Amino acid sequence: VVMGFIIAIVFAFLVEVFDTSMGTIEDVEELLNVPVLGVIPQLDSDAKGTKRSDKGQNKDRSQDLVTHYKPGSMGSEAFRALRTNLQFLRLETKGKAFLITSAFVQEGKTVNAINLALIMAQAGNKVLLVDADLRKPLVHKYYGLPIGPGLTDYVLGNYHWNEVTNTISDIMLGDIGIDDLLITPGMDTLHILTAGTKPPNPSFILSSNRFRDFLKEASENFNFIFIDAPPVMPVAYASDIDNMTVGVILVYMTGKIGRGVLIRVKSNLENVDAK
């Protein structure tokens, strides 16, 4: 009994020592010296470890797009709180374009982007959601849209950005049925720019002058612009567009990565003058 008690204490001590993740808001704010805008609960599909596939996309869509399919859920309430905090923040920054990213893959940045854009649109704002994760684009799947033509097709000079921006009419013609669209309002003020044709060099697309011109023109036509960007650590070009936006929203999944990685991510963002 005594040996078992001692071994249990040693094991618990080792687990605590080697656990470099953070589990509280205070831990994150103290480590990074940045405010936490919101806390989003784990959504069903992520919590159960469901692997997304095209075959099960309708099920995944209803589980992940909670602000539309589950407006009374805890997830939707959390996104409403995030919306309120972001609206107050924008009064200080006077900007419209926000970049949403994470340190590594599978931390939920795209799910946060699609829900934040829709919850902003439900408040009467004219919102543009841009899929800039050109290596692994997912925004079009959640809204039942074709991947192209989209952002890359505009930058390459084949279209004007207005021509490749999807509205509620395009969503109605996609995989989401009319009955699903009528569940909650807000889709009529939401505009989506999909990733488009997969480019051989994504860094060229996002660092081009044409992309910068697009953000300037779009800022004159929308109240909020949310850019779903690739994760910072695995992809070099994620930092190319950080300094084009008024701020970066960094998504952190509790227990996913360690403190050292988060510090490194913040350092990478500050090196390109991202806020």
Short mmCIF file of C-alpha atoms in Angstrom, two decimals:
data_model
loop_
_atom_site.label_atom_id
_atom_site.label_comp_id
_atom_site.label_asym_id
_atom_site.label_seq_id
_atom_site.Cartn_x
_atom_site.Cartn_y
_atom_site.Cartn_z
CA VAL A 1 0.00 0.00 0.00
CA VAL A 2 2.77 2.43 0.94
CA MET A 3 4.71 1.67 -2.25
CA GLY A 4 1.59 2.10 -4.35
CA PHE A 5 0.92 5.46 -2.71
CA ILE A 6 4.50 6.64 -3.35
CA ILE A 7 4.44 5.47 -6.98
CA ALA A 8 1.13 7.29 -7.54
CA ILE A 9 2.59 10.54 -6.16
CA VAL A 10 5.70 10.23 -8.34
CA PHE A 11 3.60 9.46 -11.42
CA ALA A 12 1.32 12.46 -10.80
CA PHE A 13 4.39 14.68 -10.31
CA LEU A 14 5.93 13.52 -13.60
CA VAL A 15 2.68 14.07 -15.49
CA GLU A 16 2.49 17.62 -14.15
CA VAL A 17 6.13 18.36 -14.99
CA PHE A 18 5.96 17.10 -18.56
CA ASP A 19 2.57 18.70 -19.30
CA THR A 20 3.54 21.95 -21.05
CA SER A 21 0.01 22.79 -22.22
CA MET A 22 -2.22 25.45 -20.68
CA GLY A 23 -5.72 24.98 -19.39
CA THR A 24 -6.87 28.37 -18.10
CA ILE A 25 -7.38 31.83 -19.53
CA GLU A 26 -4.97 33.26 -16.99
CA ASP A 27 -2.20 30.90 -18.17
CA VAL A 28 -2.55 32.06 -21.77
CA GLU A 29 -2.75 35.75 -20.95
CA GLU A 30 0.20 35.59 -18.56
CA LEU A 31 2.39 33.67 -21.01
CA LEU A 32 1.65 35.66 -24.18
CA ASN A 33 0.68 39.01 -22.65
CA VAL A 34 -2.30 39.27 -25.00
CA PRO A 35 -6.03 39.24 -24.16
CA VAL A 36 -8.21 36.17 -24.62
CA LEU A 37 -11.13 37.27 -26.79
CA GLY A 38 -13.29 34.22 -26.16
CA VAL A 39 -13.50 30.61 -25.02
CA ILE A 40 -15.26 28.21 -27.39
CA PRO A 41 -16.35 24.79 -26.07
CA GLN A 42 -15.31 21.64 -27.90
CA LEU A 43 -17.80 20.89 -30.64
CA ASP A 44 -19.30 17.40 -31.04
CA SER A 45 -17.38 16.18 -34.07
CA ASP A 46 -14.03 17.34 -32.71
CA ALA A 47 -14.70 15.97 -29.24
CA LYS A 48 -15.50 12.53 -30.61
CA GLY A 49 -12.52 12.55 -32.94
CA THR A 50 -14.67 12.23 -36.03
CA LYS A 51 -12.64 12.25 -39.21
CA ARG A 52 -14.20 14.51 -41.81
CA SER A 53 -14.92 13.18 -45.25
CA ASP A 54 -16.93 14.28 -48.24
CA LYS A 55 -19.36 11.43 -47.67
CA GLY A 56 -20.21 12.57 -44.17
CA GLN A 57 -19.96 16.29 -44.88
CA ASN A 58 -23.65 17.03 -44.21
CA LYS A 59 -23.36 15.55 -40.73
CA ASP A 60 -20.09 17.38 -40.05
CA ARG A 61 -21.58 20.63 -41.31
CA SER A 62 -24.47 20.54 -38.83
CA GLN A 63 -22.09 19.68 -35.97
CA ASP A 64 -19.51 22.35 -36.77
CA LEU A 65 -21.62 25.24 -38.08
CA VAL A 66 -23.36 25.58 -34.73
CA THR A 67 -24.25 29.26 -35.11
CA HIS A 68 -26.60 28.26 -37.92
CA TYR A 69 -27.82 24.76 -37.10
CA LYS A 70 -27.76 25.02 -33.28
CA PRO A 71 -28.43 28.69 -32.40
CA GLY A 72 -29.37 27.85 -28.81
CA SER A 73 -26.32 25.73 -28.03
CA MET A 74 -23.44 26.59 -25.72
CA GLY A 75 -21.20 26.90 -28.77
CA SER A 76 -23.43 29.56 -30.33
CA GLU A 77 -23.56 31.50 -27.07
CA ALA A 78 -19.78 31.39 -26.88
CA PHE A 79 -19.50 32.80 -30.39
CA ARG A 80 -21.96 35.59 -29.49
CA ALA A 81 -19.71 36.52 -26.56
CA LEU A 82 -16.73 36.48 -28.93
CA ARG A 83 -18.67 38.72 -31.33
CA THR A 84 -19.33 41.26 -28.58
CA ASN A 85 -15.67 41.36 -27.56
CA LEU A 86 -14.55 41.73 -31.15
CA GLN A 87 -16.98 44.57 -31.80
CA PHE A 88 -15.58 46.50 -28.84
CA LEU A 89 -12.06 45.77 -30.05
CA ARG A 90 -12.84 47.11 -33.50
CA LEU A 91 -13.99 50.40 -32.00
CA GLU A 92 -10.42 50.84 -30.80
CA THR A 93 -8.62 49.60 -33.91
CA LYS A 94 -10.95 51.15 -36.53
CA GLY A 95 -10.07 48.27 -38.84
CA LYS A 96 -12.16 45.70 -40.67
CA ALA A 97 -9.91 42.82 -41.75
CA PHE A 98 -9.00 40.13 -39.23
CA LEU A 99 -6.82 37.11 -39.88
CA ILE A 100 -7.71 33.83 -38.15
CA THR A 101 -4.93 31.28 -37.73
CA SER A 102 -3.46 28.75 -35.30
CA ALA A 103 -0.06 27.36 -34.40
CA PHE A 104 -0.60 23.91 -35.90
CA VAL A 105 -3.23 22.01 -37.86
CA GLN A 106 -6.45 20.62 -36.37
CA GLU A 107 -6.82 23.29 -33.72
CA GLY A 108 -10.18 24.45 -35.05
CA LYS A 109 -9.27 27.67 -36.83
CA THR A 110 -11.56 27.06 -39.82
CA VAL A 111 -14.51 26.09 -37.61
CA ASN A 112 -13.95 29.29 -35.65
CA ALA A 113 -13.72 31.32 -38.86
CA ILE A 114 -16.97 30.04 -40.40
CA ASN A 115 -18.93 30.49 -37.17
CA LEU A 116 -17.50 33.91 -36.33
CA ALA A 117 -18.26 35.20 -39.82
CA LEU A 118 -21.85 33.95 -39.66
CA ILE A 119 -22.52 35.20 -36.13
CA MET A 120 -21.31 38.65 -37.23
CA ALA A 121 -23.61 38.51 -40.25
CA GLN A 122 -26.53 37.54 -38.02
CA ALA A 123 -26.03 40.82 -36.15
CA GLY A 124 -26.71 42.75 -39.36
CA ASN A 125 -23.12 43.30 -40.44
CA LYS A 126 -22.04 42.90 -44.05
CA VAL A 127 -19.35 40.23 -43.72
CA LEU A 128 -16.81 38.76 -46.15
CA LEU A 129 -15.23 35.39 -45.35
CA VAL A 130 -12.05 34.65 -47.33
CA ASP A 131 -10.51 31.18 -47.56
CA ALA A 132 -6.76 31.87 -47.76
CA ASP A 133 -5.65 28.41 -46.62
CA LEU A 134 -4.72 27.53 -50.18
CA ARG A 135 -3.06 24.19 -49.40
CA LYS A 136 -5.96 22.70 -47.44
CA PRO A 137 -9.07 24.82 -48.14
CA LEU A 138 -12.22 23.79 -46.24
CA VAL A 139 -14.53 26.81 -46.09
CA HIS A 140 -16.34 25.89 -49.32
CA LYS A 141 -17.24 22.44 -47.93
CA TYR A 142 -18.95 23.83 -44.84
CA TYR A 143 -21.16 26.09 -46.95
CA GLY A 144 -21.75 23.56 -49.73
CA LEU A 145 -20.01 25.63 -52.41
CA PRO A 146 -17.65 24.66 -55.24
CA ILE A 147 -14.01 25.43 -54.53
CA GLY A 148 -13.64 27.67 -57.57
CA PRO A 149 -13.47 30.06 -59.16
CA GLY A 150 -12.18 31.89 -56.13
CA LEU A 151 -9.29 33.83 -54.63
CA THR A 152 -6.48 32.41 -56.76
CA ASP A 153 -8.48 32.90 -59.95
CA TYR A 154 -8.95 36.57 -59.07
CA VAL A 155 -5.28 37.15 -58.21
CA LEU A 156 -4.19 35.52 -61.47
CA GLY A 157 -6.27 38.09 -63.32
CA ASN A 158 -9.03 35.88 -64.66
CA TYR A 159 -11.89 37.58 -62.75
CA HIS A 160 -12.76 40.60 -60.65
CA TRP A 161 -13.16 39.68 -56.99
CA ASN A 162 -16.84 40.63 -57.10
CA GLU A 163 -17.42 38.01 -59.78
CA VAL A 164 -16.03 35.16 -57.67
CA THR A 165 -17.60 36.19 -54.35
CA ASN A 166 -20.44 33.88 -53.32
CA THR A 167 -23.70 35.19 -51.87
CA ILE A 168 -26.82 33.55 -50.46
CA SER A 169 -27.97 32.82 -54.02
CA ASP A 170 -24.88 30.70 -54.64
CA ILE A 171 -25.34 28.91 -51.30
CA MET A 172 -28.93 28.08 -52.27
CA LEU A 173 -27.66 26.48 -55.47
CA GLY A 174 -25.10 24.41 -53.54
CA ASP A 175 -25.41 21.48 -51.15
CA ILE A 176 -27.28 23.39 -48.44
CA GLY A 177 -31.01 23.15 -49.09
CA ILE A 178 -33.51 25.99 -48.78
CA ASP A 179 -35.01 24.44 -45.66
CA ASP A 180 -31.59 24.48 -43.99
CA LEU A 181 -31.05 28.09 -45.00
CA LEU A 182 -34.28 29.15 -43.27
CA ILE A 183 -33.21 27.76 -39.87
CA THR A 184 -31.62 31.06 -38.82
CA PRO A 185 -31.18 34.47 -40.50
CA GLY A 186 -27.86 36.04 -41.43
CA MET A 187 -26.90 34.28 -44.64
CA ASP A 188 -28.16 37.20 -46.72
CA THR A 189 -25.40 39.51 -45.43
CA LEU A 190 -22.65 36.88 -45.55
CA HIS A 191 -20.33 36.77 -48.56
CA ILE A 192 -17.78 34.02 -49.15
CA LEU A 193 -14.65 34.04 -51.30
CA THR A 194 -13.48 30.44 -51.72
CA ALA A 195 -9.87 29.42 -52.28
CA GLY A 196 -10.24 28.76 -56.00
CA THR A 197 -7.90 26.79 -58.22
CA LYS A 198 -5.03 25.24 -56.27
CA PRO A 199 -1.90 27.28 -57.10
CA PRO A 200 1.62 25.85 -57.44
CA ASN A 201 2.96 28.70 -55.29
CA PRO A 202 0.48 29.88 -52.60
CA SER A 203 3.00 32.38 -51.21
CA PHE A 204 2.96 34.30 -54.48
CA ILE A 205 -0.84 34.59 -54.36
CA LEU A 206 -1.03 36.00 -50.84
CA SER A 207 1.96 38.33 -51.09
CA SER A 208 0.93 39.84 -54.42
CA ASN A 209 -0.06 43.47 -54.90
CA ARG A 210 -3.34 42.30 -56.39
CA PHE A 211 -4.26 40.62 -53.10
CA ARG A 212 -3.40 43.81 -51.21
CA ASP A 213 -5.59 45.81 -53.60
CA PHE A 214 -8.41 43.34 -53.01
CA LEU A 215 -8.27 43.88 -49.23
CA LYS A 216 -8.35 47.66 -49.69
CA GLU A 217 -11.34 47.53 -52.04
CA ALA A 218 -13.18 44.99 -49.90
CA SER A 219 -12.71 47.15 -46.78
CA GLU A 220 -14.78 49.84 -48.47
CA ASN A 221 -17.67 47.45 -49.08
CA PHE A 222 -17.85 45.31 -45.92
CA ASN A 223 -18.14 45.86 -42.17
CA PHE A 224 -15.98 42.86 -41.31
CA ILE A 225 -13.51 40.74 -43.29
CA PHE A 226 -12.36 37.42 -41.84
CA ILE A 227 -9.46 35.61 -43.50
CA ASP A 228 -9.03 31.91 -42.77
CA ALA A 229 -5.24 31.59 -43.03
CA PRO A 230 -3.00 28.51 -42.84
CA PRO A 231 -1.35 27.60 -39.51
CA VAL A 232 1.74 29.61 -38.65
CA MET A 233 4.30 26.92 -37.87
CA PRO A 234 3.96 24.38 -40.72
CA VAL A 235 3.41 26.92 -43.52
CA ALA A 236 5.86 29.73 -44.26
CA TYR A 237 3.45 31.92 -46.24
CA ALA A 238 1.04 32.24 -43.31
CA SER A 239 2.96 35.34 -42.22
CA ASP A 240 2.74 37.02 -45.62
CA ILE A 241 -0.68 38.52 -44.94
CA ASP A 242 -0.46 39.16 -41.20
CA ASN A 243 0.64 42.78 -41.63
CA MET A 244 -2.17 43.46 -44.12
CA THR A 245 -4.86 43.05 -41.45
CA VAL A 246 -5.80 45.07 -38.41
CA GLY A 247 -5.27 42.09 -36.12
CA VAL A 248 -4.62 38.36 -35.84
CA ILE A 249 -6.96 36.03 -33.97
CA LEU A 250 -4.87 33.07 -32.81
CA VAL A 251 -6.86 29.90 -32.11
CA TYR A 252 -5.43 27.66 -29.39
CA MET A 253 -6.90 24.26 -28.55
CA THR A 254 -6.35 23.43 -24.90
CA GLY A 255 -3.75 20.72 -24.45
CA LYS A 256 -2.87 20.55 -28.15
CA ILE A 257 0.52 22.25 -28.10
CA GLY A 258 3.02 23.36 -25.47
CA ARG A 259 3.95 26.75 -24.07
CA GLY A 260 7.16 26.97 -26.04
CA VAL A 261 5.38 26.59 -29.36
CA LEU A 262 2.89 29.35 -28.52
CA ILE A 263 5.71 31.69 -27.59
CA ARG A 264 7.42 30.89 -30.89
CA VAL A 265 4.22 31.58 -32.82
CA LYS A 266 3.78 34.95 -31.13
CA SER A 267 7.39 35.81 -31.93
CA ASN A 268 6.87 34.91 -35.62
CA LEU A 269 3.78 37.12 -35.78
CA GLU A 270 5.50 40.06 -34.11
CA ASN A 271 8.42 39.78 -36.53
CA VAL A 272 6.05 40.75 -39.37
CA ASP A 273 4.41 43.53 -37.32
CA ALA A 274 1.21 41.56 -36.75
CA LYS A 275 -1.00 42.62 -33.87
#
